Coordinates of C-alpha atoms in Angstrom, one line a residue:
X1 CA 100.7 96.3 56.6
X2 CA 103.3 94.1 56.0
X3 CA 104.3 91.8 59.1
X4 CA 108.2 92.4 59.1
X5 CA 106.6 96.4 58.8
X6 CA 104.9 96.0 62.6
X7 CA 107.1 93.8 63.9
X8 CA 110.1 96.3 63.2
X9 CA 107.6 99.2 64.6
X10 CA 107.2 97.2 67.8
X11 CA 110.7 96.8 68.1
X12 CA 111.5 100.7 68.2
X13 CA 108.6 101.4 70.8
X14 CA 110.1 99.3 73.0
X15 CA 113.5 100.5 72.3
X16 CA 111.5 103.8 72.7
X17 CA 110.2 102.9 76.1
X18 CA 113.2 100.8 77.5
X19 CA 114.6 104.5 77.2
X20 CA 112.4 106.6 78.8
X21 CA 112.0 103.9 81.7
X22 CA 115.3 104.3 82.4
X23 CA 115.4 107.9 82.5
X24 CA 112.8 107.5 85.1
X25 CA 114.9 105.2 87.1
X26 CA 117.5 107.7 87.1
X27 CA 115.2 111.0 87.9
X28 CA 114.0 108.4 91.0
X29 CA 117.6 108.0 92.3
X30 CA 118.6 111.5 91.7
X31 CA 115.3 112.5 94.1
X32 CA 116.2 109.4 96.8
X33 CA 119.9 111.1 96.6
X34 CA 118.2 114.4 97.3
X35 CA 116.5 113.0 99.7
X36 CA 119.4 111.4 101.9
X37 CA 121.1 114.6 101.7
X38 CA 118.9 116.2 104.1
X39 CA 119.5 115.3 107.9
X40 CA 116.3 113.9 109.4
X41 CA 116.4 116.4 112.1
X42 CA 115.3 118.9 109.3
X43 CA 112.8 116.5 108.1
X44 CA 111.4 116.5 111.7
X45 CA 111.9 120.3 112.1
X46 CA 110.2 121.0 109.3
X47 CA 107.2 118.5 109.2
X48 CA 106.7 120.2 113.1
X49 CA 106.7 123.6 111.6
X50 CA 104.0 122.8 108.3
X51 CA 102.3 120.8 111.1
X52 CA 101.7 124.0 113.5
X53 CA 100.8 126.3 110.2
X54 CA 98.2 123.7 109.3
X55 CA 97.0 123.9 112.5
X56 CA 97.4 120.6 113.5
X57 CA 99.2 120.7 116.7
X58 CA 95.6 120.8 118.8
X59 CA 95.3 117.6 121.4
X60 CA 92.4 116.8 119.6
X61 CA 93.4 116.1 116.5
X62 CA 95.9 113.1 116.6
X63 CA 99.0 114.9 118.5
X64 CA 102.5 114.9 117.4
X65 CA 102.2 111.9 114.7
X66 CA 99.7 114.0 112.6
X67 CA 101.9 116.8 112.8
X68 CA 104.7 114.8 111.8
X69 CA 102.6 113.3 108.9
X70 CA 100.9 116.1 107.6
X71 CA 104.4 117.8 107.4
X72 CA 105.4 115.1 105.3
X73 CA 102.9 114.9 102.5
X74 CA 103.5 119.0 102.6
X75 CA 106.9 118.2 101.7
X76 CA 106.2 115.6 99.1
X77 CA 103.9 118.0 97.0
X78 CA 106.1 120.5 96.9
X79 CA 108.5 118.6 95.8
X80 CA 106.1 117.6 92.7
X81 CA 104.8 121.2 92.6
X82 CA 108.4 123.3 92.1
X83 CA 110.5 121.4 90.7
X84 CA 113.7 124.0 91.9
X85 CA 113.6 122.2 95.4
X86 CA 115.0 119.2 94.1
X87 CA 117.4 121.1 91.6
X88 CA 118.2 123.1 94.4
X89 CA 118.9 119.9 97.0
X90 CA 121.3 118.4 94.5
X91 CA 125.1 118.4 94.2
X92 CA 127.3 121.4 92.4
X93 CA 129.8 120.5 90.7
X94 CA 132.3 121.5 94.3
X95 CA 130.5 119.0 95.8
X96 CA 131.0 115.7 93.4
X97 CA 134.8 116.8 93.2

Protein backbone atom coordinates (compact mmCIF):
# COMPACT_ATOMS: atom_id res chain seq x y z
CA UNK A 1 0.00 0.00 0.00
CA UNK A 2 1.09 3.23 -0.67
CA UNK A 3 2.38 5.25 2.56
CA UNK A 4 0.23 8.52 2.08
CA UNK A 5 -2.71 5.43 1.59
CA UNK A 6 -2.09 4.28 5.58
CA UNK A 7 -1.13 7.27 6.87
CA UNK A 8 -4.56 8.91 5.64
CA UNK A 9 -6.39 5.50 7.03
CA UNK A 10 -4.70 6.13 10.40
CA UNK A 11 -5.81 9.50 10.43
CA UNK A 12 -9.70 8.52 10.08
CA UNK A 13 -9.48 5.74 12.88
CA UNK A 14 -8.40 8.10 15.14
CA UNK A 15 -10.77 10.74 14.02
CA UNK A 16 -13.07 7.50 14.35
CA UNK A 17 -12.06 6.85 17.85
CA UNK A 18 -11.57 10.49 19.15
CA UNK A 19 -15.41 10.31 18.40
CA UNK A 20 -16.62 7.54 20.05
CA UNK A 21 -14.34 8.36 23.19
CA UNK A 22 -16.10 11.28 23.57
CA UNK A 23 -19.48 9.87 23.27
CA UNK A 24 -18.37 7.82 26.20
CA UNK A 25 -17.31 10.78 28.14
CA UNK A 26 -20.62 12.10 27.74
CA UNK A 27 -22.80 8.68 28.39
CA UNK A 28 -20.39 8.81 31.87
CA UNK A 29 -21.56 12.36 32.86
CA UNK A 30 -25.09 11.78 31.89
CA UNK A 31 -24.92 8.44 34.41
CA UNK A 32 -22.85 10.71 37.32
CA UNK A 33 -25.83 13.33 36.62
CA UNK A 34 -28.21 10.49 37.13
CA UNK A 35 -26.49 9.62 39.82
CA UNK A 36 -26.52 12.99 41.87
CA UNK A 37 -30.04 13.25 41.31
CA UNK A 38 -30.95 10.66 43.72
CA UNK A 39 -30.83 11.79 47.45
CA UNK A 40 -28.43 9.53 49.42
CA UNK A 41 -31.05 8.70 51.83
CA UNK A 42 -32.51 6.58 48.96
CA UNK A 43 -29.25 5.24 48.22
CA UNK A 44 -29.08 4.12 51.93
CA UNK A 45 -32.75 3.00 51.94
CA UNK A 46 -32.37 1.05 49.22
CA UNK A 47 -28.93 -0.63 49.62
CA UNK A 48 -30.64 -1.57 53.43
CA UNK A 49 -33.55 -3.08 51.67
CA UNK A 50 -31.42 -5.34 48.71
CA UNK A 51 -29.24 -6.00 51.79
CA UNK A 52 -32.20 -7.69 53.95
CA UNK A 53 -33.50 -9.60 50.53
CA UNK A 54 -29.96 -10.93 50.16
CA UNK A 55 -30.08 -11.98 53.40
CA UNK A 56 -27.29 -10.24 54.67
CA UNK A 57 -28.54 -8.44 57.68
CA UNK A 58 -27.43 -11.70 60.05
CA UNK A 59 -24.71 -10.52 62.92
CA UNK A 60 -22.56 -12.93 61.48
CA UNK A 61 -22.04 -11.83 58.40
CA UNK A 62 -20.29 -8.36 58.52
CA UNK A 63 -23.39 -6.16 59.98
CA UNK A 64 -24.70 -3.05 58.48
CA UNK A 65 -21.51 -2.19 56.14
CA UNK A 66 -22.15 -5.46 54.13
CA UNK A 67 -25.58 -4.55 53.82
CA UNK A 68 -24.79 -1.30 52.79
CA UNK A 69 -22.23 -2.69 50.23
CA UNK A 70 -23.95 -5.43 48.86
CA UNK A 71 -26.92 -2.95 48.18
CA UNK A 72 -24.63 -1.05 46.20
CA UNK A 73 -23.13 -3.45 43.74
CA UNK A 74 -27.02 -4.56 43.36
CA UNK A 75 -27.58 -1.14 42.24
CA UNK A 76 -24.66 -0.89 39.98
CA UNK A 77 -25.67 -4.06 37.89
CA UNK A 78 -28.83 -3.08 37.35
CA UNK A 79 -27.89 -0.14 36.23
CA UNK A 80 -25.75 -2.07 33.47
CA UNK A 81 -28.41 -4.79 33.16
CA UNK A 82 -31.70 -2.34 32.17
CA UNK A 83 -30.68 0.27 30.71
CA UNK A 84 -34.46 2.21 31.44
CA UNK A 85 -33.16 2.96 35.03
CA UNK A 86 -30.91 5.46 33.85
CA UNK A 87 -33.35 6.71 31.03
CA UNK A 88 -35.76 6.71 33.55
CA UNK A 89 -33.50 8.83 36.35
CA UNK A 90 -32.78 11.51 33.73
CA UNK A 91 -34.28 14.95 33.14
CA UNK A 92 -37.70 15.62 30.89
CA UNK A 93 -37.62 18.21 29.08
CA UNK A 94 -39.98 20.24 32.27
CA UNK A 95 -37.17 19.69 34.21
CA UNK A 96 -34.13 21.37 32.06
CA UNK A 97 -36.64 24.36 31.38
Amino acid sequence: MDRKKLISQIQELDEQLAVEFSLLKLDARERRAAIRRVSPLWWVAGSAVAGLILGKLAAGHGGPMAVARQGMNIFRFASLVMPGMAIAASPTVEDTL
